CSV table of C-alpha atoms (C1' of nucleotides) and ligand atoms in Angstrom, one decimal:
chain,number,residue,atom,x,y,z
A,842,MET,CA,195.2,48.2,10.4
A,843,ALA,CA,195.9,48.2,14.1
A,844,LEU,CA,193.7,47.5,17.1
A,845,THR,CA,192.0,50.5,18.3
A,846,ARG,CA,190.1,49.5,21.2
A,847,ASN,CA,190.5,47.1,24.3
A,848,THR,CA,187.6,44.7,25.0
A,849,LYS,CA,187.2,41.9,27.5
A,850,ALA,CA,186.6,39.4,24.7
A,851,GLN,CA,190.0,40.3,23.0
A,852,GLU,CA,191.8,40.2,26.4
A,853,GLU,CA,190.6,36.8,27.1
A,854,VAL,CA,191.3,35.4,23.7
A,855,LEU,CA,194.9,36.7,23.8
A,856,LYS,CA,195.3,35.4,27.4
A,857,LEU,CA,194.1,31.9,26.3
A,858,MET,CA,196.4,31.9,23.3
A,859,GLN,CA,199.4,32.9,25.5
A,860,GLU,CA,198.5,30.1,27.9
A,861,THR,CA,198.1,27.4,25.3
A,862,PRO,CA,201.3,25.7,24.0
A,863,HIS,CA,199.7,24.7,20.7
A,864,THR,CA,197.5,26.5,18.0
A,865,LEU,CA,193.8,26.8,18.5
A,866,THR,CA,190.8,26.7,16.2
A,867,VAL,CA,187.9,29.2,16.5
A,868,ASP,CA,185.8,26.4,18.0
A,869,GLU,CA,188.3,25.6,20.6
A,870,ILE,CA,188.7,29.3,21.6
A,871,CYS,CA,185.0,29.6,22.0
A,872,GLU,CA,184.9,26.5,24.1
A,873,LYS,CA,187.9,27.2,26.3
A,874,ILE,CA,187.3,30.8,26.8
A,875,PRO,CA,185.8,31.6,30.4
A,876,LEU,CA,183.8,34.4,28.8
A,877,GLN,CA,181.1,33.6,26.4
A,878,VAL,CA,182.0,34.9,23.0
A,879,ASN,CA,180.2,34.5,19.6
A,880,LYS,CA,182.1,32.7,16.9
A,881,THR,CA,181.7,35.4,14.3
A,882,THR,CA,183.4,37.8,16.9
A,883,VAL,CA,186.2,35.5,17.4
A,884,TYR,CA,186.6,35.2,13.6
A,885,ARG,CA,186.7,38.9,13.2
A,886,MET,CA,188.9,39.5,16.2
A,887,LEU,CA,191.5,37.0,14.8
A,888,GLU,CA,191.3,38.7,11.5
A,889,ARG,CA,192.3,42.0,13.2
A,890,PHE,CA,195.1,40.1,15.1
A,891,VAL,CA,196.4,38.6,11.8
A,892,ALA,CA,196.4,42.1,10.1
A,893,ALA,CA,198.1,43.6,13.0
A,894,GLY,CA,200.9,40.9,13.0
A,895,LYS,CA,200.0,39.7,16.4
A,896,VAL,CA,198.7,36.2,15.2
A,897,HIS,CA,199.4,34.0,12.3
A,898,PHE,CA,197.5,30.9,11.2
A,899,ILE,CA,198.1,27.5,9.5
A,900,THR,CA,195.5,25.6,7.5
A,901,SER,CA,195.5,21.9,8.4
A,902,SER,CA,195.3,19.3,5.8
A,903,ASP,CA,191.6,19.0,6.4
A,904,GLY,CA,191.1,22.6,5.7
A,905,LYS,CA,190.6,24.1,9.1
A,906,ALA,CA,192.4,27.2,10.4
A,907,HIS,CA,194.6,27.0,13.4
A,908,TYR,CA,195.7,30.2,15.1
A,909,ALA,CA,198.9,31.0,17.1
A,910,LEU,CA,200.5,34.0,18.5
A,911,CYS,CA,203.4,35.4,16.6
A,912,THR,CA,206.3,34.9,18.9
A,913,SER,CA,209.3,33.9,16.8
A,914,CYS,CA,208.4,36.3,14.0
A,915,LYS,CA,209.1,39.7,15.4
A,916,HIS,CA,210.4,41.3,12.2
A,917,GLN,CA,208.9,39.4,9.3
A,918,HIS,CA,205.2,39.2,10.0
A,919,THR,CA,204.1,37.3,6.9
A,920,LEU,CA,206.8,35.0,6.0
A,921,HIS,CA,206.6,32.4,8.8
A,922,ASN,CA,209.3,29.9,7.9
A,923,HIS,CA,208.9,27.8,11.0
A,924,ILE,CA,207.3,24.4,10.6
A,925,HIS,CA,203.9,23.3,11.7
A,926,PHE,CA,203.1,19.9,12.9
A,927,GLN,CA,199.6,18.2,12.6
A,928,CYS,CA,199.0,15.1,14.8
A,929,THR,CA,196.5,12.7,13.2
A,930,ALA,CA,196.3,10.9,16.6
A,931,CYS,CA,195.5,13.8,18.9
A,932,GLY,CA,194.4,16.4,16.4
A,933,THR,CA,196.7,19.2,17.7
A,934,VAL,CA,198.7,21.5,15.5
A,935,ASP,CA,202.0,22.8,16.8
A,936,CYS,CA,204.5,25.7,16.0
A,937,LEU,CA,207.9,23.9,16.0
A,938,PRO,CA,211.0,25.9,16.5
A,939,ASP,CA,212.4,24.1,13.4
A,940,LYS,CA,212.7,26.4,10.3
A,941,VAL,CA,212.8,25.9,6.8
A,942,GLU,CA,214.9,27.6,4.1
A,943,ILE,CA,212.6,29.4,1.8
A,944,PRO,CA,213.9,29.1,-1.7
A,945,VAL,CA,214.1,32.0,-4.1
A,946,LEU,CA,211.4,31.9,-6.8
A,947,PRO,CA,212.4,34.5,-9.5
A,948,GLY,CA,209.3,36.3,-10.8
A,949,TYR,CA,207.0,35.2,-7.9
A,950,GLN,CA,205.9,37.6,-5.2
A,951,MET,CA,205.8,35.9,-1.8
A,952,LYS,CA,203.3,37.1,0.6
A,953,GLU,CA,202.9,34.3,3.1
A,954,THR,CA,204.1,30.8,3.7
A,955,GLN,CA,202.7,27.7,5.3
A,956,PHE,CA,204.9,24.7,6.1
A,957,LEU,CA,203.0,21.7,7.4
A,958,ILE,CA,204.1,18.2,8.3
A,959,ILE,CA,201.4,15.7,9.1
A,960,GLY,CA,202.0,12.6,11.2
A,961,ILE,CA,202.2,11.4,14.9
A,962,CYS,CA,203.5,13.8,17.5
A,963,THR,CA,206.0,13.1,20.1
A,964,LYS,CA,203.5,12.5,22.8
A,965,CYS,CA,201.3,10.2,20.8
A,966,ALA,CA,204.2,8.3,19.5
A,967,ALA,CA,205.5,7.7,22.9
A,968,VAL,CA,202.1,6.4,24.1
A,969,GLY,CA,202.0,4.0,21.1
A,970,LYS,CA,205.3,2.5,22.2
A,971,GLU,CA,204.4,1.8,25.7
B,1424,MET,CA,194.5,-0.4,-2.1
B,1425,ALA,CA,195.0,-0.4,-5.8
B,1426,LEU,CA,192.5,0.6,-8.6
B,1427,THR,CA,190.7,-2.6,-9.6
B,1428,ARG,CA,188.4,-1.4,-12.3
B,1429,ASN,CA,188.5,1.0,-15.3
B,1430,THR,CA,185.7,3.5,-15.9
B,1431,LYS,CA,185.0,6.2,-18.3
B,1432,ALA,CA,184.8,8.7,-15.4
B,1433,GLN,CA,188.3,7.7,-14.0
B,1434,GLU,CA,189.8,7.9,-17.5
B,1435,GLU,CA,188.5,11.3,-18.2
B,1436,VAL,CA,189.6,12.7,-14.8
B,1437,LEU,CA,193.0,11.3,-15.2
B,1438,LYS,CA,193.2,12.7,-18.9
B,1439,LEU,CA,192.1,16.1,-17.6
B,1440,MET,CA,194.8,16.0,-14.9
B,1441,GLN,CA,197.4,15.0,-17.2
B,1442,GLU,CA,196.4,17.9,-19.7
B,1443,THR,CA,196.2,20.6,-16.8
B,1444,PRO,CA,199.5,22.3,-15.9
B,1445,HIS,CA,198.2,23.2,-12.4
B,1446,THR,CA,196.3,21.6,-9.5
B,1447,LEU,CA,192.5,21.2,-9.8
B,1448,THR,CA,189.8,21.3,-7.1
B,1449,VAL,CA,186.8,18.8,-7.2
B,1450,ASP,CA,184.5,21.6,-8.6
B,1451,GLU,CA,186.9,22.5,-11.3
B,1452,ILE,CA,187.1,18.8,-12.4
B,1453,CYS,CA,183.4,18.6,-12.4
B,1454,GLU,CA,183.1,21.7,-14.7
B,1455,LYS,CA,185.9,21.0,-17.0
B,1456,ILE,CA,185.3,17.4,-17.6
B,1457,PRO,CA,183.3,16.5,-20.8
B,1458,LEU,CA,181.6,13.8,-19.1
B,1459,GLN,CA,179.0,14.5,-16.5
B,1460,VAL,CA,180.2,13.2,-13.1
B,1461,ASN,CA,178.8,13.6,-9.7
B,1462,LYS,CA,181.0,15.5,-7.2
B,1463,THR,CA,180.8,12.6,-4.7
B,1464,THR,CA,182.0,10.3,-7.3
B,1465,VAL,CA,185.0,12.6,-8.0
B,1466,TYR,CA,185.7,12.9,-4.3
B,1467,ARG,CA,185.8,9.0,-3.9
B,1468,MET,CA,187.8,8.6,-7.0
B,1469,LEU,CA,190.5,11.1,-5.9
B,1470,GLU,CA,190.6,9.4,-2.6
B,1471,ARG,CA,191.4,6.0,-4.4
B,1472,PHE,CA,194.1,7.8,-6.6
B,1473,VAL,CA,195.7,9.2,-3.5
B,1474,ALA,CA,195.7,5.9,-1.7
B,1475,ALA,CA,197.2,4.4,-4.8
B,1476,GLY,CA,200.0,6.9,-4.9
B,1477,LYS,CA,198.9,8.3,-8.3
B,1478,VAL,CA,197.7,11.6,-7.0
B,1479,HIS,CA,198.6,14.0,-4.1
B,1480,PHE,CA,196.7,17.1,-2.9
B,1481,ILE,CA,197.7,20.4,-1.2
B,1482,THR,CA,195.3,22.3,1.0
B,1483,SER,CA,195.2,26.0,0.1
B,1484,SER,CA,195.2,28.7,2.7
B,1485,ASP,CA,191.5,29.1,2.5
B,1486,GLY,CA,191.0,25.4,3.3
B,1487,LYS,CA,190.2,24.0,-0.2
B,1488,ALA,CA,191.7,20.7,-1.4
B,1489,HIS,CA,193.8,21.1,-4.7
B,1490,TYR,CA,194.8,17.7,-6.6
B,1491,ALA,CA,197.6,17.0,-8.8
B,1492,LEU,CA,199.1,13.9,-10.4
B,1493,CYS,CA,202.3,12.6,-8.8
B,1494,THR,CA,205.0,13.1,-11.3
B,1495,SER,CA,208.1,14.0,-9.5
B,1496,CYS,CA,207.3,11.7,-6.7
B,1497,LYS,CA,208.0,8.3,-8.1
B,1498,HIS,CA,209.4,6.7,-4.9
B,1499,GLN,CA,208.2,8.5,-1.9
B,1500,HIS,CA,204.5,8.8,-2.3
B,1501,THR,CA,203.8,10.5,0.8
B,1502,LEU,CA,206.6,13.0,1.6
B,1503,HIS,CA,206.1,15.4,-1.2
B,1504,ASN,CA,209.0,17.9,-0.6
B,1505,HIS,CA,208.3,20.1,-3.7
B,1506,ILE,CA,206.6,23.5,-3.1
B,1507,HIS,CA,203.1,24.6,-3.9
B,1508,PHE,CA,202.3,28.1,-4.9
B,1509,GLN,CA,199.0,29.6,-4.4
B,1510,CYS,CA,198.3,32.8,-6.4
B,1511,THR,CA,195.9,35.1,-4.7
B,1512,ALA,CA,195.2,37.0,-8.0
B,1513,CYS,CA,194.2,34.2,-10.3
B,1514,GLY,CA,193.4,31.5,-7.6
B,1515,THR,CA,195.7,28.8,-9.3
B,1516,VAL,CA,197.8,26.5,-7.1
B,1517,ASP,CA,200.8,25.0,-8.8
B,1518,CYS,CA,203.4,22.3,-8.0
B,1519,LEU,CA,206.7,23.9,-8.4
B,1520,PRO,CA,209.9,21.9,-9.1
B,1521,ASP,CA,211.5,23.6,-6.3
B,1522,LYS,CA,212.1,21.5,-3.3
B,1523,VAL,CA,212.5,22.0,0.5
B,1524,GLU,CA,214.9,20.3,2.8
B,1525,ILE,CA,212.6,18.3,5.2
B,1526,PRO,CA,214.2,18.7,8.6
B,1527,VAL,CA,214.7,15.7,11.0
B,1528,LEU,CA,212.3,15.8,13.9
B,1529,PRO,CA,213.3,13.4,16.5
B,1530,GLY,CA,210.4,11.6,18.2
B,1531,TYR,CA,208.0,12.6,15.6
B,1532,GLN,CA,206.5,10.2,12.9
B,1533,MET,CA,206.2,12.0,9.5
B,1534,LYS,CA,203.5,10.6,7.2
B,1535,GLU,CA,202.9,13.5,4.7
B,1536,THR,CA,204.2,17.1,4.0
B,1537,GLN,CA,202.6,20.2,2.6
B,1538,PHE,CA,204.6,23.2,1.7
B,1539,LEU,CA,202.7,26.2,0.5
B,1540,ILE,CA,203.8,29.6,-0.5
B,1541,ILE,CA,201.0,32.3,-1.0
B,1542,GLY,CA,201.5,35.3,-3.2
B,1543,ILE,CA,201.4,36.4,-6.8
B,1544,CYS,CA,202.4,34.0,-9.5
B,1545,THR,CA,204.6,34.9,-12.4
B,1546,LYS,CA,201.9,35.4,-14.9
B,1547,CYS,CA,199.9,37.7,-12.7
B,1548,ALA,CA,203.0,39.6,-11.5
B,1549,ALA,CA,203.9,40.3,-15.2
B,1550,VAL,CA,200.5,41.5,-16.0
B,1551,GLY,CA,200.6,43.9,-13.0
B,1552,LYS,CA,203.9,45.5,-14.5
B,1553,GLU,CA,202.5,46.3,-17.8
C,498,DA,C1',176.3,-15.8,-23.7
C,499,DA,C1',174.4,-15.9,-19.1
C,500,DT,C1',175.4,-15.5,-14.1
C,501,DA,C1',177.2,-13.6,-10.1
C,502,DA,C1',180.3,-10.8,-7.2
C,503,DA,C1',182.7,-6.6,-6.5
C,504,DA,C1',183.6,-2.2,-7.5
C,505,DA,C1',182.0,2.2,-8.9
C,506,DC,C1',178.3,5.6,-9.3
C,507,DG,C1',174.4,9.1,-8.4
C,508,DC,C1',171.3,11.1,-5.5
C,509,DA,C1',169.7,13.3,-1.4
C,510,DA,C1',170.5,14.5,2.9
C,511,DC,C1',173.6,15.9,6.1
C,512,DA,C1',177.8,18.0,8.6
C,513,DT,C1',180.9,21.7,9.4
C,514,DA,C1',183.7,25.9,8.7
C,515,DG,C1',183.5,30.1,7.7
C,516,DT,C1',180.9,34.5,5.9
C,517,DT,C1',177.6,38.6,5.6
C,518,DG,C1',174.3,42.2,6.9
C,519,DC,C1',172.3,44.6,10.2
C,520,DA,C1',171.1,46.3,14.8
C,521,DA,C1',172.8,46.6,19.5
C,522,DA,C1',176.5,47.4,22.9
C,523,DA,C1',181.0,49.0,24.2
C,524,DT,C1',184.7,52.2,23.9
C,525,DA,C1',187.2,56.4,23.1
C,526,DT,C1',186.8,61.3,22.1
C,527,DT,C1',184.8,66.0,22.6
D,1181,DA,C1',176.9,63.7,28.9
D,1182,DA,C1',176.8,63.7,23.7
D,1183,DT,C1',179.0,61.8,19.8
D,1184,DA,C1',181.5,59.1,16.6
D,1185,DT,C1',183.6,54.7,15.8
D,1186,DT,C1',184.7,50.2,16.9
D,1187,DT,C1',183.3,45.8,18.4
D,1188,DT,C1',179.9,42.4,19.3
D,1189,DG,C1',175.7,39.1,18.8
D,1190,DC,C1',172.3,37.0,16.1
D,1191,DA,C1',170.3,34.8,12.2
D,1192,DA,C1',170.7,33.5,7.9
D,1193,DC,C1',173.5,32.0,4.4
D,1194,DT,C1',177.4,29.9,1.5
D,1195,DA,C1',180.7,26.6,0.4
D,1196,DT,C1',183.3,22.3,0.9
D,1197,DG,C1',183.2,18.0,1.9
D,1198,DT,C1',180.8,13.5,3.9
D,1199,DT,C1',177.5,9.6,4.6
D,1200,DG,C1',174.0,6.0,3.5
D,1201,DC,C1',171.8,3.5,0.3
D,1202,DG,C1',170.0,1.7,-3.8
D,1203,DT,C1',171.3,1.2,-8.7
D,1204,DT,C1',174.4,0.8,-12.4
D,1205,DT,C1',178.6,-0.7,-14.5
D,1206,DT,C1',182.7,-3.5,-14.7
D,1207,DT,C1',185.1,-7.8,-14.4
D,1208,DA,C1',185.4,-12.7,-13.4
D,1209,DT,C1',183.3,-17.1,-13.7
D,1210,DT,C1',180.4,-20.5,-15.2
E,1076,ZN,ZN1,199.4,13.8,19.1
E,1077,ZN,ZN1,203.3,28.8,13.6
E,1078,ZN,ZN1,198.2,34.2,-10.7
E,1079,ZN,ZN1,202.4,19.1,-5.8
DNA sequence: AATAAAAACGCAACATAGTTGCAAAATATT
DNA sequence: AATATTTTGCAACTATGTTGCGTTTTTATT
């Protein structure tokens, strides 16, 4: 399932995601985008991006979906073995360059992976020490 | 924050969790428990269990919380480095014995970890091959 | 056993994230 | 320009989880 049409809304969302150094929730996208776009539209758009392998998402511990462009995962679209860090102080969720060794699980069929570490990010930790 | 009082409801929930080989959601607990317990009560109960280090939870990719007793994590209550497997066929989420090497992240303060692999579990994969 | 304090519970109302159906608008194709 | 298909907006809805508050249960004290 690939993207078939170019729209202003899609362009804007992709541009915002390229310019943002961390993951974004649907609400954040709706807020920060210069164009007014309905949340349902953003949900369905992201669904298409994920299906096309352009975007992946990580579910934070409180159950919200955070979306990011697929940059380090050119070949394996589904098995994202990089780590995500959720900061409980500033609320951001980041894609980290650090990767995890995915173990072999005989008998299981892996489709997707989500590695999440929760804590205080470097910025917030630095502020705390001042 | 430790448990201070024993109640029928808490006993039943712990017993159910001990007897169940996979994680449980709050709704599943409310359904399967022989005693009628309000969902708010179960939520608060699990919150206490988690704070006491008796229980941990994993958030599935669709944002639901799945709870399990802490068995393999006697010492480090928060950093659960075992893997969780979410089956998209039967919906179950399991604690697997397989563990992940948690990388060192300089500058970050880790509090909690959630490692999730999504796919088809051994049981459902076997059924598919018949 | 009666009393009192604290913890746990139930209920209703609420908050939020995400979904669905359908009609309208935008895009690509002829 | 006409047509077919994709994408969008809206409103209503579902589901998970939370909050406030009054009541009940548990436990400790008298
Ligand atoms: Zn932070
Ligand atoms: Zn990522
Ligand atoms: Zn299964
Ligand atoms: Zn577990």
